[in-house]
Amino acid sequence: MTKDRLVTIDYCRILAANFLLFFAFYLILPVLPFYLTEVFNANNATVGIILSCYTIAALCIRPFSGYLLDTLSRKPLYLIAYFIFTAIFAGYLLAGILSLFIMLRIVHGLAFGMVTVAGNTIVIDITPSSRRGEAVGYYGLMNNTAMSIGPMVGLFMHEACSFNTIFICSLTSGVLGFIMACLVRTPAKQLVESEPISFDRFILLKGIPAGISLLLLSIPYGMTTTYVAMYAEKIGITLSSGLFFTFMAFGMAVSRLFSGKQVDKGRITQIIILGLYLVCFCFFSLSLCGTLMKWNPEFTTVIFFVIALLLGVGFGTMFPAFNSLFVNLAPNSKRGTATSTYLTSWYVVICICIMSGGYIAQIKSFDTAYYFGALLTVVSALFFKLTVTPHFERNKMR
């Protein structure tokens, strides 16, 4: 039996478009706090609110994105969102007052929310169903690659270049990505009977149990990405905490090379459970680093970065599997809704974690916070095994 072909010119183009989009995003991400404080004299609280506006806007548009993508032609929506996302970088160059920058940031978040849902949906459209997990895994690998390169390049440029130069580089990356996106050929959208507008046109109701498990998992993930640098400084790790994200991104990249193939063999729930167990172990280990540091700082430093690598493997294993799980619960006419439900479930609590940074920083210790996060992953794993797995087996459509 001939294996369906995955690598096509259109698939390569959308991979390039996704990488260039996220590279543009991650390039400016670490320098925006410096930009806001140095150019607009914004205080830390204001910086946090402004940065949160982007995430909130992306979250607000995602349920509507799914509905629009399932109702209208997908590629035009993808290109419109990609164009707006790219054009905003030019707007940053012209924003002379803080209020205008905030408005641009909100529009940027809206465009990002739409273009990410559209991109994920189009990948599913242009790849064979027998290799969907693999396709989604490699597509997500572009995000991880951009995440491992973009922030480092951005911080290097901050030391050597002006803010305008950084914005121009992000704009250039976005323009190149938009060109790649324009060249992607998508299949004609199948005509389906128009359905009345209802709640399940915006949120995949069958995906709610899996969404709950994903929500519980995203809380410790959000705490890690937002506060791990502060945690490392507090317990006395002297190596750059930026390496934590590098190891994490590498772990995600490696895991995606094999997890997607296992998903395509029908092992969706098994892969997710395996990833949940690994992530549980990592968060419990992370909560113990403060105690271990008092015993052996050198050993703890090694363990700290090994945890980052294993966290990347765990999350990288689960991401394409969760995405496929949501898609497999929906008919083809609701792929956009399924994708938006998956992304919304993941990012909503991350947004809350970012906004609650001041409170988290005031708690008794970060060790306690990560221990709490580890307990949530245990709850997520148990809920997934006992509730989500049987629900998926009863309701899956393919």
XYZ file of N, CA, C and O in Angstrom, residues 66-67 69-71 74 121 124-125 129 132 189-193 195 198 200-207 323-341 392 395-398:
200
model
N -13.111 30.517 14.169
C -13.529 29.179 13.785
C -14.826 29.189 12.998
O -14.955 28.493 11.980
N -15.777 29.987 13.448
C -17.069 30.075 12.755
C -16.896 30.642 11.342
O -17.447 30.114 10.369
N -14.196 30.643 9.475
C -13.437 29.731 8.625
C -14.289 28.562 8.151
O -14.055 28.013 7.075
N -15.262 28.173 8.957
C -16.155 27.089 8.562
C -17.274 27.572 7.649
O -17.899 26.782 6.944
N -17.524 28.885 7.642
C -18.632 29.445 6.863
C -18.167 30.009 5.529
O -18.827 29.825 4.495
N -11.551 29.786 3.290
C -10.528 29.886 4.321
C -9.303 30.689 3.894
O -8.775 31.495 4.658
N -5.941 25.334 10.368
C -7.040 24.697 9.640
C -6.635 24.376 8.200
O -6.950 23.300 7.677
N -4.551 21.246 7.799
C -5.368 20.035 7.806
C -6.042 19.834 6.446
O -6.188 18.713 5.960
N -6.428 20.945 5.814
C -7.093 20.857 4.503
C -6.170 20.332 3.409
O -6.619 19.613 2.505
N -5.399 12.863 5.332
C -5.898 12.571 6.674
C -5.088 11.474 7.360
O -4.973 11.461 8.592
N -2.218 13.256 9.206
C -2.601 14.534 9.799
C -1.779 14.870 11.039
O -1.333 16.007 11.219
N -13.407 24.697 -1.152
C -14.191 24.385 0.031
C -15.479 23.673 -0.375
O -16.193 24.121 -1.263
N -15.734 22.535 0.272
C -16.935 21.790 -0.038
C -18.173 22.557 0.415
O -18.207 23.117 1.511
N -19.163 22.579 -0.458
C -20.413 23.255 -0.122
C -21.208 22.377 0.838
O -21.438 21.196 0.590
N -21.603 22.962 1.962
C -22.422 22.246 2.935
C -23.665 23.066 3.207
O -23.692 24.290 3.024
N -24.693 22.378 3.627
C -25.943 23.071 3.917
C -25.752 24.049 5.066
O -25.150 23.716 6.087
N -26.100 26.023 8.291
C -26.685 25.694 9.587
C -27.030 26.975 10.332
O -26.363 27.999 10.183
N -25.589 28.911 16.196
C -25.802 28.398 17.545
C -24.467 28.380 18.268
O -23.406 28.608 17.675
N -22.648 25.964 19.354
C -21.648 25.000 18.903
C -21.006 25.373 17.575
O -20.131 24.663 17.082
N -21.417 26.489 16.974
C -20.729 26.995 15.795
C -19.484 27.803 16.199
O -18.645 28.110 15.365
N -19.404 28.165 17.471
C -18.261 28.933 17.971
C -17.355 28.092 18.882
O -16.155 28.302 18.933
N -17.943 27.164 19.616
C -17.193 26.277 20.495
C -17.613 24.839 20.191
O -18.806 24.532 20.140
N -16.660 23.953 19.981
C -16.965 22.551 19.724
C -17.399 21.904 21.039
O -16.572 21.623 21.912
N -18.706 21.659 21.177
C -19.243 21.160 22.436
C -18.668 19.793 22.806
O -18.407 19.517 23.976
N -18.445 18.936 21.801
C -17.864 17.622 22.079
C -16.423 17.720 22.565
O -15.885 16.768 23.128
N -15.803 18.867 22.332
C -14.420 19.047 22.749
C -14.268 19.649 24.133
O -13.143 19.821 24.611
N -4.442 18.522 19.200
C -5.011 19.151 18.012
C -5.783 18.133 17.179
O -6.915 18.378 16.750
N -5.198 16.957 16.963
C -5.866 15.903 16.195
C -7.110 15.394 16.917
O -8.112 15.064 16.283
N -7.039 15.326 18.252
C -8.198 14.868 19.015
C -9.401 15.775 18.784
O -10.522 15.298 18.541
N -9.184 17.089 18.858
C -10.280 18.037 18.631
C -10.823 17.910 17.202
O -12.037 17.905 17.000
N -9.920 17.807 16.234
C -10.347 17.702 14.839
C -11.136 16.415 14.606
O -12.133 16.396 13.878
N -10.724 15.332 15.237
C -11.394 14.046 15.053
C -12.775 13.996 15.720
O -13.563 13.096 15.439
N -13.051 14.946 16.590
C -14.366 15.019 17.221
C -15.353 15.839 16.400
O -16.541 15.904 16.739
N -14.859 16.480 15.345
C -15.700 17.394 14.556
C -15.855 16.904 13.129
O -14.943 16.269 12.583
N -16.997 17.202 12.491
C -17.121 16.926 11.055
C -16.212 17.860 10.272
O -15.742 18.879 10.798
N -15.955 17.525 9.016
C -15.071 18.354 8.193
C -15.557 19.792 8.091
O -14.761 20.723 7.941
N -16.872 19.993 8.173
C -17.433 21.339 8.051
C -17.166 22.197 9.283
O -17.450 23.391 9.274
N -16.621 21.584 10.366
C -16.356 22.339 11.591
C -14.884 22.238 12.004
O -14.555 22.342 13.180
N -14.006 22.093 11.006
C -12.579 22.032 11.329
C -12.086 23.321 11.973
O -11.267 23.302 12.894
N -12.562 24.453 11.453
C -12.158 25.740 12.020
C -12.603 25.883 13.458
O -11.851 26.352 14.319
N -13.840 25.469 13.750
C -14.355 25.534 15.124
C -13.544 24.630 16.043
O -13.230 24.998 17.180
N -13.211 23.423 15.552
C -12.417 22.492 16.354
C -11.043 23.083 16.678
O -10.571 23.022 17.825
N -10.396 23.678 15.678
C -9.067 24.265 15.883
C -9.123 25.457 16.828
O -8.269 25.608 17.708
N -10.144 26.303 16.675
C -10.255 27.480 17.546
C -10.547 27.061 18.982
O -10.055 27.685 19.927
N -11.337 25.995 19.181
C -11.620 25.497 20.530
C -10.349 24.979 21.181
O -10.081 25.238 22.368
N -13.946 10.444 24.115
C -13.401 10.513 22.765
C -13.701 9.234 21.986
O -14.080 9.278 20.810
N -17.278 9.293 20.780
C -17.736 10.380 19.903
C -16.833 10.686 18.724
O -17.199 11.534 17.885
N -15.689 10.037 18.612
C -14.787 10.360 17.508
C -15.443 10.020 16.176
O -16.178 9.042 16.055
N -15.140 10.831 15.168
C -15.774 10.681 13.854
C -14.843 10.035 12.839
O -15.233 9.769 11.703
N -13.590 9.827 13.220
C -12.654 9.186 12.284
C -11.491 8.592 13.056
O -11.276 8.897 14.198
